[in-house]
């Protein structure tokens, strides 16, 4: 548990998989965590964080950013089009592009603002109804559509179903990324990030294993 332990475990997993040291970026998922815990991780020198809600991130990050600049923020939770502008202003990376309407909104705003965060397409590898993400069969066409809009697409992201073997989902995501020429793979959380590193993750999203369990709401 804790930041240095997770960093060490990522390094060990990279080495075991024959990956380049430092190939995997650690996104510390600070959603719902008390500010004191987030601050402690910032004090330890970590600067890359993930949040799943625009509004929650807006409350906490402007203040932290003033004190700990430069911070890189990843949006890892569903994005409604009416929050897209705020998200583009706050986040450096948006990992949850999952439908044409959102892609079109981001493209229009990118024109208007003049910049765009790095983007990932979220793939619903488990084809779960309650989960967002483009279905695997539709992913190639959607990636092509995003590229036609000149969106800065970097990679793919997935959240495997809880009861299933994550390795199958990570391997599927890696195949979709490879055949579409996408370099980055955001996959792996507290319970399975080492498996994700073995299967080619370039970004793991780890929350509770760094900060402790999220407090009940
Ligand atoms: C909460 C969350 C995580 C982190 O989960 P932990 O199990 O606490 O590591 C990672 N990815 C997404 C999309 C999340 O919502």
Coordinates of C-alpha atoms and ligand atoms in Angstrom, one line a residue:
X1 CA 0.0 0.0 0.0
X2 CA 1.0 3.6 -0.6
X3 CA 2.7 5.5 -3.4
X4 CA 6.2 4.1 -3.2
X5 CA 5.0 0.5 -2.9
X6 CA 2.9 0.9 -6.0
X7 CA 5.7 2.5 -7.9
X8 CA 8.0 -0.3 -6.9
X9 CA 5.5 -2.9 -8.0
X10 CA 5.0 -1.2 -11.4
X11 CA 8.8 -1.2 -11.9
X12 CA 9.0 -4.9 -11.0
X13 CA 6.2 -5.7 -13.4
X14 CA 7.8 -3.7 -16.2
X15 CA 11.0 -5.6 -15.7
X16 CA 9.3 -9.0 -15.5
X17 CA 7.5 -8.2 -18.8
X18 CA 10.7 -6.9 -20.5
X19 CA 9.2 -3.5 -20.8
X20 CA 11.3 -0.3 -20.8
X21 CA 11.7 1.0 -17.3
X22 CA 9.3 4.0 -16.8
X23 CA 7.2 2.9 -19.8
X24 CA 4.1 2.8 -17.6
X25 CA 2.6 6.1 -16.3
X26 CA 0.9 5.9 -12.9
X27 CA -2.3 7.9 -12.7
X28 CA -3.2 8.2 -9.0
X29 CA -7.0 8.1 -8.8
X30 CA -7.9 10.7 -6.2
X31 CA -11.7 10.6 -6.6
X32 CA -13.7 10.8 -3.4
X33 CA -10.5 10.8 -1.3
X34 CA -10.1 13.3 1.6
X35 CA -7.9 16.3 0.6
X36 CA -5.3 15.4 3.3
X37 CA -4.6 12.1 1.6
X38 CA -4.3 13.7 -1.8
X39 CA -2.0 16.4 -0.4
X40 CA 0.2 13.8 1.2
X41 CA 0.7 12.1 -2.2
X42 CA 1.5 15.5 -3.8
X43 CA 4.0 16.1 -1.0
X44 CA 5.7 12.8 -1.9
X45 CA 6.2 14.3 -5.4
X46 CA 3.5 12.6 -7.4
X47 CA 2.0 14.9 -10.1
X48 CA -0.4 12.8 -12.2
X49 CA -3.9 12.2 -11.0
X50 CA -7.2 10.9 -12.1
X51 CA -10.7 12.1 -11.3
X52 CA -14.1 10.7 -12.5
X53 CA -16.3 13.7 -12.1
X54 CA -15.8 17.2 -13.5
X55 CA -17.5 19.0 -10.7
X56 CA -15.6 17.2 -7.9
X57 CA -12.3 17.9 -9.8
X58 CA -13.2 21.6 -10.2
X59 CA -13.6 21.9 -6.4
X60 CA -10.3 20.4 -5.5
X61 CA -7.7 20.9 -8.2
X62 CA -7.4 24.6 -8.9
X63 CA -6.2 25.0 -5.3
X64 CA -3.8 22.1 -5.4
X65 CA -2.5 23.2 -8.8
X66 CA -1.5 26.6 -7.4
X67 CA 0.6 24.9 -4.8
X68 CA 2.0 21.9 -6.7
X69 CA 2.3 23.0 -10.3
X70 CA 2.7 21.3 -12.7
X71 CA 0.0 18.7 -12.1
X72 CA -1.4 16.5 -14.9
X73 CA -5.1 15.6 -14.6
X74 CA -6.8 12.7 -16.3
X75 CA -10.6 12.5 -16.6
X76 CA -11.6 8.8 -16.2
X77 CA -15.3 9.0 -15.6
X78 CA -18.2 9.5 -18.0
X79 CA -18.5 12.9 -19.6
X80 CA -21.7 14.7 -20.6
X81 CA -21.5 17.0 -23.6
X82 CA -22.8 19.9 -21.5
X83 CA -19.7 19.5 -19.2
X84 CA -17.2 19.1 -22.1
X85 CA -16.0 22.7 -22.1
X86 CA -15.3 22.7 -18.4
X87 CA -13.6 19.3 -18.8
X88 CA -11.4 20.6 -21.6
X89 CA -10.3 23.5 -19.5
X90 CA -9.5 21.5 -16.4
X91 CA -8.1 18.2 -17.7
X92 CA -4.9 17.4 -19.6
X93 CA -6.2 14.0 -20.7
X94 CA -9.7 12.9 -21.4
X95 CA -9.8 9.1 -21.4
X96 CA -13.5 8.6 -21.9
X97 CA -14.4 9.5 -25.4
X98 CA -17.1 7.0 -26.1
X99 CA -19.6 8.2 -28.6
X100 CA -19.9 10.3 -31.8
X101 CA -21.8 13.1 -30.2
X102 CA -19.1 13.7 -27.6
X103 CA -16.4 13.5 -30.2
X104 CA -18.2 16.1 -32.3
X105 CA -18.6 18.4 -29.3
X106 CA -14.9 18.1 -28.4
X107 CA -13.9 18.8 -32.0
X108 CA -16.0 21.9 -32.1
X109 CA -14.7 23.2 -28.8
X110 CA -11.1 22.4 -29.8
X111 CA -11.5 24.6 -32.8
X112 CA -13.0 27.4 -30.7
X113 CA -10.5 27.1 -27.8
X114 CA -7.5 26.4 -30.0
X115 CA -6.2 23.5 -27.9
X116 CA -7.5 20.0 -27.0
X117 CA -6.5 17.6 -24.2
X118 CA -5.0 14.3 -25.2
X119 CA -7.8 11.9 -25.9
X120 CA -8.4 8.2 -25.4
X121 CA -11.4 6.2 -26.7
X122 CA -13.1 4.2 -24.0
X123 CA -14.0 0.7 -25.1
X124 CA -16.7 -1.4 -23.4
X125 CA -14.7 -4.6 -23.7
X126 CA -17.2 -6.5 -21.6
X127 CA -20.2 -5.2 -23.6
X128 CA -21.9 -4.3 -20.3
X129 CA -25.1 -2.4 -20.6
X130 CA -24.5 -0.2 -17.6
X131 CA -21.0 0.7 -18.6
X132 CA -20.0 3.5 -21.0
X133 CA -17.6 2.9 -23.8
X134 CA -17.8 2.1 -27.5
X135 CA -18.5 -1.6 -28.3
X136 CA -15.4 -3.5 -29.5
X137 CA -17.1 -4.1 -32.9
X138 CA -17.6 -0.4 -33.4
X139 CA -14.2 0.7 -32.2
X140 CA -12.4 0.8 -35.5
X141 CA -15.0 2.9 -37.2
X142 CA -15.2 5.2 -34.2
X143 CA -11.4 5.7 -34.1
X144 CA -11.5 6.6 -37.8
X145 CA -14.3 9.0 -37.2
X146 CA -12.3 10.8 -34.4
X147 CA -9.3 11.0 -36.7
X148 CA -11.4 12.6 -39.4
X149 CA -12.3 15.3 -36.9
X150 CA -8.6 15.9 -36.3
X151 CA -9.0 15.0 -32.6
X152 CA -5.7 14.2 -30.8
X153 CA -6.3 10.6 -30.2
X154 CA -3.6 8.9 -28.2
X155 CA -5.0 5.5 -27.2
X156 CA -7.7 3.3 -25.7
X157 CA -9.0 2.8 -22.2
X158 CA -11.1 0.0 -20.7
X159 CA -12.7 -1.0 -17.3
X160 CA -13.1 -4.8 -17.4
X161 CA -16.2 -6.4 -15.8
X162 CA -15.6 -7.1 -12.1
X163 CA -16.3 -10.8 -12.2
X164 CA -14.2 -11.6 -15.2
X165 CA -10.6 -12.4 -15.9
X166 CA -9.1 -8.9 -16.6
X167 CA -6.3 -10.3 -18.8
X168 CA -8.8 -11.2 -21.5
X169 CA -10.1 -7.7 -21.6
X170 CA -6.6 -6.2 -21.6
X171 CA -5.5 -8.4 -24.4
X172 CA -8.6 -7.4 -26.4
X173 CA -7.9 -3.7 -25.9
X174 CA -4.3 -4.2 -26.9
X175 CA -5.4 -5.9 -30.1
X176 CA -7.8 -3.1 -31.0
X177 CA -5.1 -0.5 -30.3
X178 CA -2.5 -2.3 -32.4
X179 CA -4.7 -2.7 -35.5
X180 CA -5.6 1.0 -35.3
X181 CA -2.1 2.2 -34.8
X182 CA -2.7 3.7 -31.3
X183 CA 0.2 3.8 -28.9
X184 CA -1.4 4.2 -25.5
X185 CA -3.3 1.8 -23.4
X186 CA -5.0 2.9 -20.2
X187 CA -5.8 -0.3 -18.3
X188 CA -5.3 -1.8 -14.9
X189 CA -6.5 -0.6 -11.4
X190 CA -5.6 -1.5 -7.8
X191 CA -6.5 -5.2 -8.2
X192 CA -5.0 -5.9 -11.6
X193 CA -2.4 -3.3 -12.6
X194 CA 0.5 -5.8 -12.7
X195 CA -1.5 -7.9 -15.2
X196 CA -2.2 -4.8 -17.3
X197 CA 1.6 -3.9 -17.3
X198 CA 2.3 -7.5 -18.6
X199 CA -0.2 -7.0 -21.4
X200 CA 1.1 -3.7 -22.5
X201 CA -0.5 -0.9 -20.5
X202 CA 1.2 2.5 -20.8
X203 CA -1.1 4.0 -18.2
X204 CA -2.4 2.4 -15.0
X205 CA -5.1 4.0 -12.9
X206 CA -4.6 3.2 -9.2
X207 CA -6.7 4.6 -6.5
X208 CA -7.4 2.7 -3.3
X209 CA -4.0 0.9 -3.3
X210 CA -2.3 4.3 -3.1
X211 CA -4.7 6.3 -0.9
X212 CA -6.5 3.6 1.1
X213 CA -10.2 2.7 0.7
X214 CA -12.4 5.5 -0.4
X215 CA -14.6 6.7 2.5
X216 CA -18.3 5.7 2.2
X217 CA -20.3 8.6 0.9
Ligands
LIG1 C1 -12.1 4.5 -9.4 C2 -11.5 4.2 -10.6 C3 -10.2 3.6 -10.7 C4 -9.3 3.3 -9.5 O1 -9.9 2.2 -8.8 P1 -9.1 1.5 -7.6 O2 -9.7 0.1 -7.5 O3 -9.4 2.3 -6.4 O4 -7.7 1.4 -7.9 C5 -9.6 3.4 -11.9 N1 -10.3 3.6 -13.1 C6 -11.5 4.1 -13.1 C7 -12.2 4.4 -14.4 C8 -12.1 4.4 -11.9 O5 -13.4 4.9 -11.9

